[in-house]
PQR file of N, CA, C, O and H, with PARSE charges and radii, in Angstrom:
ATOM      1  N   UNK A   1     -38.990   3.606   4.590 -0.4000 1.5000
ATOM      2  CA  UNK A   1     -37.950   3.837   3.602 -0.0000 2.0000
ATOM      3  C   UNK A   1     -36.807   2.859   3.851  0.5500 1.7000
ATOM      4  O   UNK A   1     -36.469   2.569   4.999 -0.5500 1.4000
ATOM      5  N   UNK A   2     -36.216   2.354   2.776 -0.4000 1.5000
ATOM      6  CA  UNK A   2     -35.087   1.436   2.918 -0.0000 2.0000
ATOM      7  C   UNK A   2     -33.809   2.110   2.447  0.5500 1.7000
ATOM      8  O   UNK A   2     -33.822   3.006   1.603 -0.5500 1.4000
ATOM      9  H   UNK A   2     -36.490   2.590   1.844  0.4000 1.0000
ATOM     10  N   UNK A   3     -32.716   1.651   3.017 -0.4000 1.5000
ATOM     11  CA  UNK A   3     -31.383   2.149   2.676 -0.0000 2.0000
ATOM     12  C   UNK A   3     -30.549   0.968   2.219  0.5500 1.7000
ATOM     13  O   UNK A   3     -30.623  -0.109   2.811 -0.5500 1.4000
ATOM     14  H   UNK A   3     -32.706   0.923   3.702  0.4000 1.0000
ATOM     15  N   UNK A   4     -29.762   1.155   1.179 -0.4000 1.5000
ATOM     16  CA  UNK A   4     -28.815   0.135   0.752 -0.0000 2.0000
ATOM     17  C   UNK A   4     -27.464   0.516   1.339  0.5500 1.7000
ATOM     18  O   UNK A   4     -26.920   1.575   1.027 -0.5500 1.4000
ATOM     19  H   UNK A   4     -29.703   2.030   0.698  0.4000 1.0000
ATOM     20  N   UNK A   5     -26.925  -0.355   2.194 -0.4000 1.5000
ATOM     21  CA  UNK A   5     -25.690  -0.040   2.917 -0.0000 2.0000
ATOM     22  C   UNK A   5     -24.731  -1.225   2.858  0.5500 1.7000
ATOM     23  O   UNK A   5     -25.098  -2.339   2.483 -0.5500 1.4000
ATOM     24  H   UNK A   5     -27.367  -1.216   2.448  0.4000 1.0000
ATOM     25  N   UNK A   6     -23.498  -0.940   3.241 -0.4000 1.5000
ATOM     26  CA  UNK A   6     -22.494  -1.986   3.446 -0.0000 2.0000
ATOM     27  C   UNK A   6     -22.014  -1.870   4.885  0.5500 1.7000
ATOM     28  O   UNK A   6     -21.800  -0.765   5.383 -0.5500 1.4000
ATOM     29  H   UNK A   6     -23.201  -0.035   3.545  0.4000 1.0000
ATOM     30  N   UNK A   7     -21.846  -2.995   5.548 -0.4000 1.5000
ATOM     31  CA  UNK A   7     -21.416  -2.975   6.941 -0.0000 2.0000
ATOM     32  C   UNK A   7     -19.944  -3.332   7.048  0.5500 1.7000
ATOM     33  O   UNK A   7     -19.361  -3.897   6.123 -0.5500 1.4000
ATOM     34  H   UNK A   7     -22.020  -3.893   5.143  0.4000 1.0000
ATOM     35  N   UNK A   8     -19.352  -2.999   8.184 -0.4000 1.5000
ATOM     36  CA  UNK A   8     -17.950  -3.333   8.413 -0.0000 2.0000
ATOM     37  C   UNK A   8     -17.760  -4.835   8.575  0.5500 1.7000
ATOM     38  O   UNK A   8     -16.654  -5.346   8.401 -0.5500 1.4000
ATOM     39  H   UNK A   8     -19.826  -2.541   8.935  0.4000 1.0000
ATOM     40  N   UNK A   9     -18.839  -5.544   8.909 -0.4000 1.5000
ATOM     41  CA  UNK A   9     -18.747  -6.998   9.079 -0.0000 2.0000
ATOM     42  C   UNK A   9     -18.678  -7.710   7.730  0.5500 1.7000
ATOM     43  O   UNK A   9     -18.006  -8.733   7.598 -0.5500 1.4000
ATOM     44  H   UNK A   9     -19.738  -5.128   9.051  0.4000 1.0000
ATOM     45  N   UNK A  10     -19.377  -7.164   6.725 -0.4000 1.5000
ATOM     46  CA  UNK A  10     -19.374  -7.715   5.366 -0.0000 2.0000
ATOM     47  C   UNK A  10     -19.315  -6.566   4.360  0.5500 1.7000
ATOM     48  O   UNK A  10     -20.313  -6.263   3.707 -0.5500 1.4000
ATOM     49  H   UNK A  10     -19.923  -6.333   6.832  0.4000 1.0000
ATOM     50  N   UNK A  11     -18.148  -5.927   4.233 -0.4000 1.5000
ATOM     51  CA  UNK A  11     -18.059  -4.753   3.366 -0.0000 2.0000
ATOM     52  C   UNK A  11     -18.246  -5.062   1.880  0.5500 1.7000
ATOM     53  O   UNK A  11     -18.518  -4.154   1.094 -0.5500 1.4000
ATOM     54  H   UNK A  11     -17.338  -6.173   4.763  0.4000 1.0000
ATOM     55  N   UNK A  12     -18.106  -6.314   1.492 -0.4000 1.5000
ATOM     56  CA  UNK A  12     -18.254  -6.680   0.088 -0.0000 2.0000
ATOM     57  C   UNK A  12     -19.705  -6.934  -0.307  0.5500 1.7000
ATOM     58  O   UNK A  12     -19.995  -7.146  -1.485 -0.5500 1.4000
ATOM     59  H   UNK A  12     -17.885  -7.051   2.131  0.4000 1.0000
ATOM     60  N   UNK A  13     -20.618  -6.914   0.661 -0.4000 1.5000
ATOM     61  CA  UNK A  13     -22.017  -7.247   0.391 -0.0000 2.0000
ATOM     62  C   UNK A  13     -22.913  -6.066   0.766  0.5500 1.7000
ATOM     63  O   UNK A  13     -22.853  -5.557   1.885 -0.5500 1.4000
ATOM     64  H   UNK A  13     -20.382  -6.741   1.617  0.4000 1.0000
ATOM     65  N   UNK A  14     -23.746  -5.638  -0.188 -0.4000 1.5000
ATOM     66  CA  UNK A  14     -24.704  -4.567   0.094 -0.0000 2.0000
ATOM     67  C   UNK A  14     -25.996  -5.179   0.619  0.5500 1.7000
ATOM     68  O   UNK A  14     -26.476  -6.186   0.099 -0.5500 1.4000
ATOM     69  H   UNK A  14     -23.795  -6.052  -1.098  0.4000 1.0000
ATOM     70  N   UNK A  15     -26.554  -4.557   1.657 -0.4000 1.5000
ATOM     71  CA  UNK A  15     -27.813  -5.046   2.220 -0.0000 2.0000
ATOM     72  C   UNK A  15     -28.808  -3.893   2.292  0.5500 1.7000
ATOM     73  O   UNK A  15     -28.423  -2.725   2.339 -0.5500 1.4000
ATOM     74  H   UNK A  15     -26.164  -3.739   2.080  0.4000 1.0000
ATOM     75  N   UNK A  16     -30.086  -4.239   2.300 -0.4000 1.5000
ATOM     76  CA  UNK A  16     -31.132  -3.229   2.445 -0.0000 2.0000
ATOM     77  C   UNK A  16     -31.649  -3.279   3.871  0.5500 1.7000
ATOM     78  O   UNK A  16     -31.979  -4.348   4.385 -0.5500 1.4000
ATOM     79  H   UNK A  16     -30.399  -5.188   2.262  0.4000 1.0000
ATOM     80  N   UNK A  17     -31.719  -2.109   4.512 -0.4000 1.5000
ATOM     81  CA  UNK A  17     -32.197  -2.012   5.889 -0.0000 2.0000
ATOM     82  C   UNK A  17     -33.243  -0.904   5.970  0.5500 1.7000
ATOM     83  O   UNK A  17     -33.250   0.023   5.160 -0.5500 1.4000
ATOM     84  H   UNK A  17     -31.451  -1.240   4.095  0.4000 1.0000
ATOM     85  N   UNK A  18     -34.123  -1.015   6.961 -0.4000 1.5000
ATOM     86  CA  UNK A  18     -35.114   0.042   7.147 -0.0000 2.0000
ATOM     87  C   UNK A  18     -34.501   1.170   7.984  0.5500 1.7000
ATOM     88  O   UNK A  18     -33.344   1.084   8.398 -0.5500 1.4000
ATOM     89  H   UNK A  18     -34.117  -1.768   7.619  0.4000 1.0000
ATOM     90  N   UNK A  19     -35.268   2.206   8.226 -0.4000 1.5000
ATOM     91  CA  UNK A  19     -34.756   3.380   8.929 -0.0000 2.0000
ATOM     92  C   UNK A  19     -34.225   3.058  10.324  0.5500 1.7000
ATOM     93  O   UNK A  19     -33.165   3.547  10.714 -0.5500 1.4000
ATOM     94  H   UNK A  19     -36.208   2.276   7.890  0.4000 1.0000
ATOM     95  N   UNK A  20     -34.959   2.239  11.073 -0.4000 1.5000
ATOM     96  CA  UNK A  20     -34.548   1.905  12.441 -0.0000 2.0000
ATOM     97  C   UNK A  20     -33.226   1.138  12.432  0.5500 1.7000
ATOM     98  O   UNK A  20     -32.322   1.442  13.211 -0.5500 1.4000
ATOM     99  H   UNK A  20     -35.820   1.842  10.756  0.4000 1.0000
ATOM    100  N   UNK A  21     -33.116   0.140  11.545 -0.4000 1.5000
ATOM    101  CA  UNK A  21     -31.863  -0.627  11.443 -0.0000 2.0000
ATOM    102  C   UNK A  21     -30.712   0.273  11.020  0.5500 1.7000
ATOM    103  O   UNK A  21     -29.601   0.161  11.539 -0.5500 1.4000
ATOM    104  H   UNK A  21     -33.850  -0.106  10.912  0.4000 1.0000
ATOM    105  N   UNK A  22     -30.984   1.160  10.081 -0.4000 1.5000
ATOM    106  CA  UNK A  22     -29.956   2.075   9.596 -0.0000 2.0000
ATOM    107  C   UNK A  22     -29.416   2.931  10.736  0.5500 1.7000
ATOM    108  O   UNK A  22     -28.203   3.084  10.883 -0.5500 1.4000
ATOM    109  H   UNK A  22     -31.887   1.251   9.660  0.4000 1.0000
ATOM    110  N   UNK A  23     -30.320   3.491  11.543 -0.4000 1.5000
ATOM    111  CA  UNK A  23     -29.892   4.323  12.664 -0.0000 2.0000
ATOM    112  C   UNK A  23     -29.106   3.519  13.691  0.5500 1.7000
ATOM    113  O   UNK A  23     -28.112   4.008  14.228 -0.5500 1.4000
ATOM    114  H   UNK A  23     -31.305   3.367  11.423  0.4000 1.0000
ATOM    115  N   UNK A  24     -29.539   2.290  13.970 -0.4000 1.5000
ATOM    116  CA  UNK A  24     -28.814   1.439  14.915 -0.0000 2.0000
ATOM    117  C   UNK A  24     -27.407   1.134  14.407  0.5500 1.7000
ATOM    118  O   UNK A  24     -26.438   1.240  15.159 -0.5500 1.4000
ATOM    119  H   UNK A  24     -30.347   1.893  13.534  0.4000 1.0000
ATOM    120  N   UNK A  25     -27.294   0.757  13.141 -0.4000 1.5000
ATOM    121  CA  UNK A  25     -25.975   0.457  12.563 -0.0000 2.0000
ATOM    122  C   UNK A  25     -25.089   1.697  12.568  0.5500 1.7000
ATOM    123  O   UNK A  25     -23.892   1.609  12.839 -0.5500 1.4000
ATOM    124  H   UNK A  25     -28.081   0.671  12.530  0.4000 1.0000
ATOM    125  N   UNK A  26     -25.672   2.839  12.271 -0.4000 1.5000
ATOM    126  CA  UNK A  26     -24.915   4.090  12.252 -0.0000 2.0000
ATOM    127  C   UNK A  26     -24.420   4.444  13.655  0.5500 1.7000
ATOM    128  O   UNK A  26     -23.262   4.828  13.824 -0.5500 1.4000
ATOM    129  H   UNK A  26     -26.645   2.911  12.051  0.4000 1.0000
ATOM    130  N   UNK A  27     -25.281   4.319  14.653 -0.4000 1.5000
ATOM    131  CA  UNK A  27     -24.898   4.625  16.040 -0.0000 2.0000
ATOM    132  C   UNK A  27     -23.774   3.718  16.529  0.5500 1.7000
ATOM    133  O   UNK A  27     -22.901   4.143  17.286 -0.5500 1.4000
ATOM    134  H   UNK A  27     -26.222   4.007  14.517  0.4000 1.0000
ATOM    135  N   UNK A  28     -23.809   2.463  16.087 -0.4000 1.5000
ATOM    136  CA  UNK A  28     -22.798   1.497  16.515 -0.0000 2.0000
ATOM    137  C   UNK A  28     -21.506   1.600  15.702  0.5500 1.7000
ATOM    138  O   UNK A  28     -20.528   0.917  16.006 -0.5500 1.4000
ATOM    139  H   UNK A  28     -24.518   2.118  15.472  0.4000 1.0000
ATOM    140  N   UNK A  29     -21.496   2.442  14.677 -0.4000 1.5000
ATOM    141  CA  UNK A  29     -20.298   2.600  13.846 -0.0000 2.0000
ATOM    142  C   UNK A  29     -20.041   1.416  12.942  0.5500 1.7000
ATOM    143  O   UNK A  29     -18.890   1.127  12.614 -0.5500 1.4000
ATOM    144  H   UNK A  29     -22.291   2.996  14.430  0.4000 1.0000
ATOM    145  N   UNK A  30     -21.105   0.718  12.529 -0.4000 1.5000
ATOM    146  CA  UNK A  30     -20.942  -0.491  11.726 -0.0000 2.0000
ATOM    147  C   UNK A  30     -21.157  -0.277  10.230  0.5500 1.7000
ATOM    148  O   UNK A  30     -21.104  -1.230   9.453 -0.5500 1.4000
ATOM    149  H   UNK A  30     -22.040   0.953  12.795  0.4000 1.0000
ATOM    150  N   UNK A  31     -21.399   0.965   9.827 -0.4000 1.5000
ATOM    151  CA  UNK A  31     -21.598   1.242   8.406 -0.0000 2.0000
ATOM    152  C   UNK A  31     -20.272   1.608   7.755  0.5500 1.7000
ATOM    153  O   UNK A  31     -19.470   2.337   8.339 -0.5500 1.4000
ATOM    154  H   UNK A  31     -21.442   1.739  10.459  0.4000 1.0000
ATOM    155  N   UNK A  32     -20.042   1.109   6.557 -0.4000 1.5000
ATOM    156  CA  UNK A  32     -18.839   1.469   5.806 -0.0000 2.0000
ATOM    157  C   UNK A  32     -19.033   2.878   5.279  0.5500 1.7000
ATOM    158  O   UNK A  32     -20.016   3.169   4.598 -0.5500 1.4000
ATOM    159  H   UNK A  32     -20.694   0.517   6.083  0.4000 1.0000
ATOM    160  N   UNK A  33     -18.100   3.738   5.596 -0.4000 1.5000
ATOM    161  CA  UNK A  33     -18.180   5.124   5.127 -0.0000 2.0000
ATOM    162  C   UNK A  33     -17.430   5.224   3.806  0.5500 1.7000
ATOM    163  O   UNK A  33     -16.224   4.982   3.756 -0.5500 1.4000
ATOM    164  H   UNK A  33     -17.301   3.502   6.150  0.4000 1.0000
ATOM    165  N   UNK A  34     -18.124   5.573   2.754 -0.4000 1.5000
ATOM    166  CA  UNK A  34     -17.500   5.737   1.451 -0.0000 2.0000
ATOM    167  C   UNK A  34     -17.296   7.214   1.192  0.5500 1.7000
ATOM    168  O   UNK A  34     -18.194   8.027   1.413 -0.5500 1.4000
ATOM    169  H   UNK A  34     -19.104   5.770   2.794  0.4000 1.0000
ATOM    170  N   UNK A  35     -16.118   7.552   0.725 -0.4000 1.5000
ATOM    171  CA  UNK A  35     -15.825   8.932   0.363 -0.0000 2.0000
ATOM    172  C   UNK A  35     -15.482   8.991  -1.113  0.5500 1.7000
ATOM    173  O   UNK A  35     -15.174   7.967  -1.722 -0.5500 1.4000
ATOM    174  H   UNK A  35     -15.389   6.892   0.545  0.4000 1.0000
ATOM    175  N   UNK A  36     -15.533  10.160  -1.680 -0.4000 1.5000
ATOM    176  CA  UNK A  36     -15.224  10.334  -3.102 -0.0000 2.0000
ATOM    177  C   UNK A  36     -13.776   9.959  -3.381  0.5500 1.7000
ATOM    178  O   UNK A  36     -13.469   9.481  -4.473 -0.5500 1.4000
ATOM    179  H   UNK A  36     -15.784  10.992  -1.184  0.4000 1.0000
ATOM    180  N   UNK A  37     -12.877  10.164  -2.421 -0.4000 1.5000
ATOM    181  CA  UNK A  37     -11.467   9.837  -2.621 -0.0000 2.0000
ATOM    182  C   UNK A  37     -11.266   8.337  -2.799  0.5500 1.7000
ATOM    183  O   UNK A  37     -10.428   7.921  -3.599 -0.5500 1.4000
ATOM    184  H   UNK A  37     -13.126  10.552  -1.534  0.4000 1.0000
ATOM    185  N   UNK A  38     -12.017   7.520  -2.068 -0.4000 1.5000
ATOM    186  CA  UNK A  38     -11.878   6.078  -2.194 -0.0000 2.0000
ATOM    187  C   UNK A  38     -12.398   5.575  -3.534  0.5500 1.7000
ATOM    188  O   UNK A  38     -11.813   4.672  -4.131 -0.5500 1.4000
ATOM    189  H   UNK A  38     -12.697   7.858  -1.418  0.4000 1.0000
ATOM    190  N   UNK A  39     -13.495   6.156  -4.006 -0.4000 1.5000
ATOM    191  CA  UNK A  39     -14.101   5.681  -5.236 -0.0000 2.0000
ATOM    192  C   UNK A  39     -13.314   6.119  -6.465  0.5500 1.7000
ATOM    193  O   UNK A  39     -13.101   5.316  -7.374 -0.5500 1.4000
ATOM    194  H   UNK A  39     -13.970   6.890  -3.521  0.4000 1.0000
ATOM    195  N   UNK A  40     -12.880   7.374  -6.512 -0.4000 1.5000
ATOM    196  CA  UNK A  40     -12.173   7.895  -7.675 -0.0000 2.0000
ATOM    197  C   UNK A  40     -10.859   8.507  -7.209  0.5500 1.7000
ATOM    198  O   UNK A  40     -10.840   9.645  -6.742 -0.5500 1.4000
ATOM    199  H   UNK A  40     -13.053   8.027  -5.773  0.4000 1.0000
ATOM    200  N   UNK A  41      -9.755   7.762  -7.331 -0.4000 1.5000
ATOM    201  CA  UNK A  41      -8.475   8.338  -6.913 -0.0000 2.0000
ATOM    202  C   UNK A  41      -8.080   9.475  -7.852  0.5500 1.7000
ATOM    203  O   UNK A  41      -8.348   9.401  -9.051 -0.5500 1.4000
ATOM    204  H   UNK A  41      -9.771   6.837  -7.711  0.4000 1.0000
ATOM    205  N   UNK A  42      -7.458  10.505  -7.335 -0.4000 1.5000
ATOM    206  CA  UNK A  42      -7.089  11.633  -8.187 -0.0000 2.0000
ATOM    207  C   UNK A  42      -6.072  11.216  -9.244  0.5500 1.7000
ATOM    208  O   UNK A  42      -5.113  10.504  -8.950 -0.5500 1.4000
ATOM    209  H   UNK A  42      -7.241  10.565  -6.360  0.4000 1.0000
ATOM    210  N   UNK A  43      -6.291  11.665 -10.465 -0.4000 1.5000
ATOM    211  CA  UNK A  43      -5.413  11.296 -11.576 -0.0000 2.0000
ATOM    212  C   UNK A  43      -4.082  12.032 -11.499  0.5500 1.7000
ATOM    213  O   UNK A  43      -3.105  11.607 -12.116 -0.5500 1.4000
ATOM    214  H   UNK A  43      -7.071  12.244 -10.704  0.4000 1.0000
ATOM    215  N   UNK A  44      -4.032  13.125 -10.755 -0.4000 1.5000
ATOM    216  CA  UNK A  44      -2.818  13.929 -10.689 -0.0000 2.0000
ATOM    217  C   UNK A  44      -1.970  13.612  -9.466  0.5500 1.7000
ATOM    218  O   UNK A  44      -1.039  14.355  -9.152 -0.5500 1.4000
ATOM    219  H   UNK A  44      -4.826  13.470 -10.254  0.4000 1.0000
ATOM    220  N   UNK A  45      -2.273  12.536  -8.780 -0.4000 1.5000
ATOM    221  CA  UNK A  45      -1.509  12.193  -7.575 -0.0000 2.0000
ATOM    222  C   UNK A  45      -0.070  11.853  -7.959  0.5500 1.7000
ATOM    223  O   UNK A  45       0.177  11.196  -8.970 -0.5500 1.4000
ATOM    224  H   UNK A  45      -3.029  11.933  -9.034  0.4000 1.0000
ATOM    225  N   UNK A  46       0.864  12.307  -7.142 -0.4000 1.5000
ATOM    226  CA  UNK A  46       2.273  12.030  -7.395 -0.0000 2.0000
ATOM    227  C   UNK A  46       2.552  10.555  -7.144  0.5500 1.7000
ATOM    228  O   UNK A  46       1.994   9.977  -6.210 -0.5500 1.4000
ATOM    229  H   UNK A  46       0.663  12.840  -6.321  0.4000 1.0000
ATOM    230  N   UNK A  47       3.393   9.940  -7.946 -0.4000 1.5000
ATOM    231  CA  UNK A  47       3.716   8.540  -7.703 -0.0000 2.0000
ATOM    232  C   UNK A  47       4.476   8.387  -6.389  0.5500 1.7000
ATOM    233  O   UNK A  47       5.176   9.300  -5.951 -0.5500 1.4000
ATOM    234  H   UNK A  47       3.846  10.409  -8.704  0.4000 1.0000
ATOM    235  N   UNK A  48       4.330   7.255  -5.788 -0.4000 1.5000
ATOM    236  CA  UNK A  48       5.002   6.995  -4.514 -0.0000 2.0000
ATOM    237  C   UNK A  48       6.506   6.944  -4.736  0.5500 1.7000
ATOM    238  O   UNK A  48       6.978   6.435  -5.753 -0.5500 1.4000
ATOM    239  H   UNK A  48       3.761   6.513  -6.143  0.4000 1.0000
ATOM    240  N   UNK A  49       7.245   7.470  -3.786 -0.4000 1.5000
ATOM    241  CA  UNK A  49       8.705   7.451  -3.880 -0.0000 2.0000
ATOM    242  C   UNK A  49       9.202   6.019  -3.758  0.5500 1.7000
ATOM    243  O   UNK A  49       8.658   5.243  -2.972 -0.5500 1.4000
ATOM    244  H   UNK A  49       6.862   7.884  -2.960  0.4000 1.0000
ATOM    245  N   UNK A  50      10.226   5.658  -4.525 -0.4000 1.5000
ATOM    246  CA  UNK A  50      10.747   4.289  -4.418 -0.0000 2.0000
ATOM    247  C   UNK A  50      11.346   4.062  -3.039  0.5500 1.7000
ATOM    248  O   UNK A  50      11.895   4.975  -2.422 -0.5500 1.4000
ATOM    249  H   UNK A  50      10.667   6.289  -5.163  0.4000 1.0000
ATOM    250  N   UNK A  51      11.230   2.849  -2.579 -0.4000 1.5000
ATOM    251  CA  UNK A  51      11.733   2.510  -1.255 -0.0000 2.0000
ATOM    252  C   UNK A  51      13.253   2.425  -1.296  0.5500 1.7000
ATOM    253  O   UNK A  51      13.821   1.857  -2.229 -0.5500 1.4000
ATOM    254  H   UNK A  51      10.784   2.107  -3.080  0.4000 1.0000
ATOM    255  N   UNK A  52      13.908   2.985  -0.292 -0.4000 1.5000
ATOM    256  CA  UNK A  52      15.360   2.960  -0.232 -0.0000 2.0000
ATOM    257  C   UNK A  52      15.844   1.527   0.002  0.5500 1.7000
ATOM    258  O   UNK A  52      15.204   0.767   0.728 -0.5500 1.4000
ATOM    259  H   UNK A  52      13.446   3.446   0.466  0.4000 1.0000
ATOM    260  N   UNK A  53      16.983   1.155  -0.618 -0.4000 1.5000
ATOM    261  CA  UNK A  53      17.486  -0.201  -0.396 -0.0000 2.0000
ATOM    262  C   UNK A  53      17.906  -0.367   1.060  0.5500 1.7000
ATOM    263  O   UNK A  53      18.353   0.597   1.683 -0.5500 1.4000
ATOM    264  H   UNK A  53      17.502   1.772  -1.209  0.4000 1.0000
ATOM    265  N   UNK A  54      17.774  -1.555   1.606 -0.4000 1.5000
ATOM    266  CA  UNK A  54      18.144  -1.754   3.018 -0.0000 2.0000
ATOM    267  C   UNK A  54      19.640  -1.573   3.215  0.5500 1.7000
ATOM    268  O   UNK A  54      20.451  -1.985   2.385 -0.5500 1.4000
ATOM    269  H   UNK A  54      17.411  -2.337   1.100  0.4000 1.0000
ATOM    270  N   UNK A  55      19.979  -0.958   4.313 -0.4000 1.5000
ATOM    271  CA  UNK A  55      21.377  -0.727   4.650 -0.0000 2.0000
ATOM    272  C   UNK A  55      21.877  -1.867   5.536  0.5500 1.7000
ATOM    273  O   UNK A  55      21.147  -2.326   6.414 -0.5500 1.4000
ATOM    274  H   UNK A  55      19.321  -0.623   4.987  0.4000 1.0000
ATOM    275  N   UNK A  56      23.104  -2.329   5.318 -0.4000 1.5000
ATOM    276  CA  UNK A  56      23.611  -3.409   6.173 -0.0000 2.0000
ATOM    277  C   UNK A  56      23.771  -2.913   7.609  0.5500 1.7000
ATOM    278  O   UNK A  56      24.150  -1.767   7.851 -0.5500 1.4000
ATOM    279  H   UNK A  56      23.697  -1.956   4.604  0.4000 1.0000
ATOM    280  N   UNK A  57      23.479  -3.783   8.528 -0.4000 1.5000
ATOM    281  CA  UNK A  57      23.611  -3.430   9.942 -0.0000 2.0000
ATOM    282  C   UNK A  57      25.085  -3.400  10.314  0.5500 1.7000
ATOM    283  O   UNK A  57      25.892  -4.183   9.811 -0.5500 1.4000
ATOM    284  H   UNK A  57      23.172  -4.714   8.331  0.4000 1.0000
ATOM    285  N   UNK A  58      25.410  -2.486  11.198 -0.4000 1.5000
ATOM    286  CA  UNK A  58      26.806  -2.421  11.648 -0.0000 2.0000
ATOM    287  C   UNK A  58      27.080  -3.597  12.571  0.5500 1.7000
ATOM    288  O   UNK A  58      26.281  -3.916  13.452 -0.5500 1.4000
ATOM    289  H   UNK A  58      24.756  -1.851  11.607  0.4000 1.0000
ATOM    290  N   UNK A  59      28.221  -4.233  12.357 -0.4000 1.5000
ATOM    291  CA  UNK A  59      28.596  -5.382  13.157 -0.0000 2.0000
ATOM    292  C   UNK A  59      29.782  -4.992  14.015  0.5500 1.7000
ATOM    293  O   UNK A  59      30.778  -4.479  13.505 -0.5500 1.4000
ATOM    294  H   UNK A  59      28.870  -3.974  11.642  0.4000 1.0000
ATOM    295  N   UNK A  60      29.686  -5.228  15.303 -0.4000 1.5000
ATOM    296  CA  UNK A  60      30.778  -4.912  16.220 -0.0000 2.0000
ATOM    297  C   UNK A  60      31.928  -5.881  15.988  0.5500 1.7000
ATOM    298  O   UNK A  60      31.692  -7.063  15.740 -0.5500 1.4000
ATOM    299  H   UNK A  60      28.877  -5.645  15.718  0.4000 1.0000
ATOM    300  N   UNK A  61      33.179  -5.399  16.063 -0.4000 1.5000
ATOM    301  CA  UNK A  61      34.322  -6.309  15.879 -0.0000 2.0000
ATOM    302  C   UNK A  61      34.349  -7.348  16.994  0.5500 1.7000
ATOM    303  O   UNK A  61      33.957  -7.077  18.129 -0.5500 1.4000
ATOM    304  H   UNK A  61      33.370  -4.438  16.265  0.4000 1.0000
ATOM    305  N   UNK A  62      34.820  -8.542  16.644 -0.4000 1.5000
ATOM    306  CA  UNK A  62      34.885  -9.617  17.635 -0.0000 2.0000
ATOM    307  C   UNK A  62      35.990  -9.334  18.636  0.5500 1.7000
ATOM    308  O   UNK A  62      37.063  -8.841  18.289 -0.5500 1.4000
ATOM    309  H   UNK A  62      35.138  -8.762  15.722  0.4000 1.0000
ATOM    310  N   UNK A  63      35.701  -9.656  19.878 -0.4000 1.5000
ATOM    311  CA  UNK A  63      36.701  -9.495  20.926 -0.0000 2.0000
ATOM    312  C   UNK A  63      37.600 -10.725  20.908  0.5500 1.7000
ATOM    313  O   UNK A  63      37.149 -11.816  20.558 -0.5500 1.4000
ATOM    314  H   UNK A  63      34.829 -10.057  20.161  0.4000 1.0000
ATOM    315  N   UNK A  64      38.848 -10.564  21.277 -0.4000 1.5000
ATOM    316  CA  UNK A  64      39.724 -11.737  21.315 -0.0000 2.0000
ATOM    317  C   UNK A  64      39.191 -12.761  22.301  0.5500 1.7000
ATOM    318  O   UNK A  64      38.670 -12.418  23.362 -0.5500 1.4000
ATOM    319  H   UNK A  64      39.214  -9.678  21.562  0.4000 1.0000
ATOM    320  N   UNK A  65      39.327 -13.988  21.938 -0.4000 1.5000
ATOM    321  CA  UNK A  65      38.822 -15.067  22.771 -0.0000 2.0000
ATOM    322  C   UNK A  65      39.604 -15.175  24.055  0.5500 1.7000
ATOM    323  O   UNK A  65      40.833 -15.108  24.038 -0.5500 1.4000
ATOM    324  H   UNK A  65      39.750 -14.267  21.076  0.4000 1.0000
ATOM    325  N   UNK A  66      38.920 -15.341  25.167 -0.4000 1.5000
ATOM    326  CA  UNK A  66      39.607 -15.478  26.452 -0.0000 2.0000
ATOM    327  C   UNK A  66      40.226 -16.872  26.590  0.5500 1.7000
ATOM    328  O   UNK A  66      41.075 -17.078  27.457 -0.5500 1.4000
ATOM    329  H   UNK A  66      37.922 -15.396  25.181  0.4000 1.0000
ATOM    330  N   UNK A  67      39.821 -17.830  25.754 -0.4000 1.5000
ATOM    331  CA  UNK A  67      40.380 -19.192  25.803 -0.0000 2.0000
ATOM    332  C   UNK A  67      41.839 -19.186  25.362  0.5500 1.7000
ATOM    333  O   UNK A  67      42.633 -19.977  25.871 -0.5500 1.4000
ATOM    334  H   UNK A  67      39.131 -17.663  25.049  0.4000 1.0000
ATOM    335  N   UNK A  68      42.203 -18.328  24.444 -0.4000 1.5000
ATOM    336  CA  UNK A  68      43.599 -18.261  23.966 -0.0000 2.0000
ATOM    337  C   UNK A  68      44.506 -17.778  25.081  0.5500 1.7000
ATOM    338  O   UNK A  68      45.630 -18.266  25.197 -0.5500 1.4000
ATOM    339  H   UNK A  68      41.558 -17.686  24.030  0.4000 1.0000
ATOM    340  N   UNK A  69      44.070 -16.849  25.898 -0.4000 1.5000
ATOM    341  CA  UNK A  69      44.925 -16.336  26.972 -0.0000 2.0000
ATOM    342  C   UNK A  69      45.013 -17.323  28.129  0.5500 1.7000
ATOM    343  O   UNK A  69      45.958 -17.240  28.914 -0.5500 1.4000
ATOM    344  H   UNK A  69      43.157 -16.453  25.803  0.4000 1.0000
ATOM    345  N   UNK A  70      44.074 -18.249  28.270 -0.4000 1.5000
ATOM    346  CA  UNK A  70      44.110 -19.226  29.355 -0.0000 2.0000
ATOM    347  C   UNK A  70      45.065 -20.379  29.053  0.5500 1.7000
ATOM    348  O   UNK A  70      45.506 -21.076  29.967 -0.5500 1.4000
ATOM    349  H   UNK A  70      43.306 -18.316  27.633  0.4000 1.0000
ATOM    350  N   UNK A  71      45.388 -20.582  27.762 -0.4000 1.5000
ATOM    351  CA  UNK A  71      46.274 -21.698  27.391 -0.0000 2.0000
ATOM    352  C   UNK A  71      47.685 -21.461  27.864  0.5500 1.7000
ATOM    353  O   UNK A  71      48.397 -22.437  28.098 -0.5500 1.4000
ATOM    354  H   UNK A  71      45.030 -20.015  27.020  0.4000 1.0000
ATOM    355  N   UNK A  72      48.140 -20.230  28.022 -0.4000 1.5000
ATOM    356  CA  UNK A  72      49.520 -19.946  28.419 -0.0000 2.0000
ATOM    357  C   UNK A  72      49.736 -20.144  29.865  0.5500 1.7000
ATOM    358  O   UNK A  72      50.848 -19.945  30.356 -0.5500 1.4000
ATOM    359  H   UNK A  72      47.562 -19.437  27.832  0.4000 1.0000
TER
END
């Protein structure tokens, strides 16, 4: 018996493998696992929340220059 599978090495390409190859690929974790959620996204899913605008980083006030105090 042959199986049509996709591997993690080439997920865009379907290949046909026999039972022994299929079991070896499965044991090694090299088969792409397809779930119903990936194939058909739910139509009632809530839209993603908009990303918050970036906040400016707080800047520490500059310390007085020590060069000014050395001039006196």
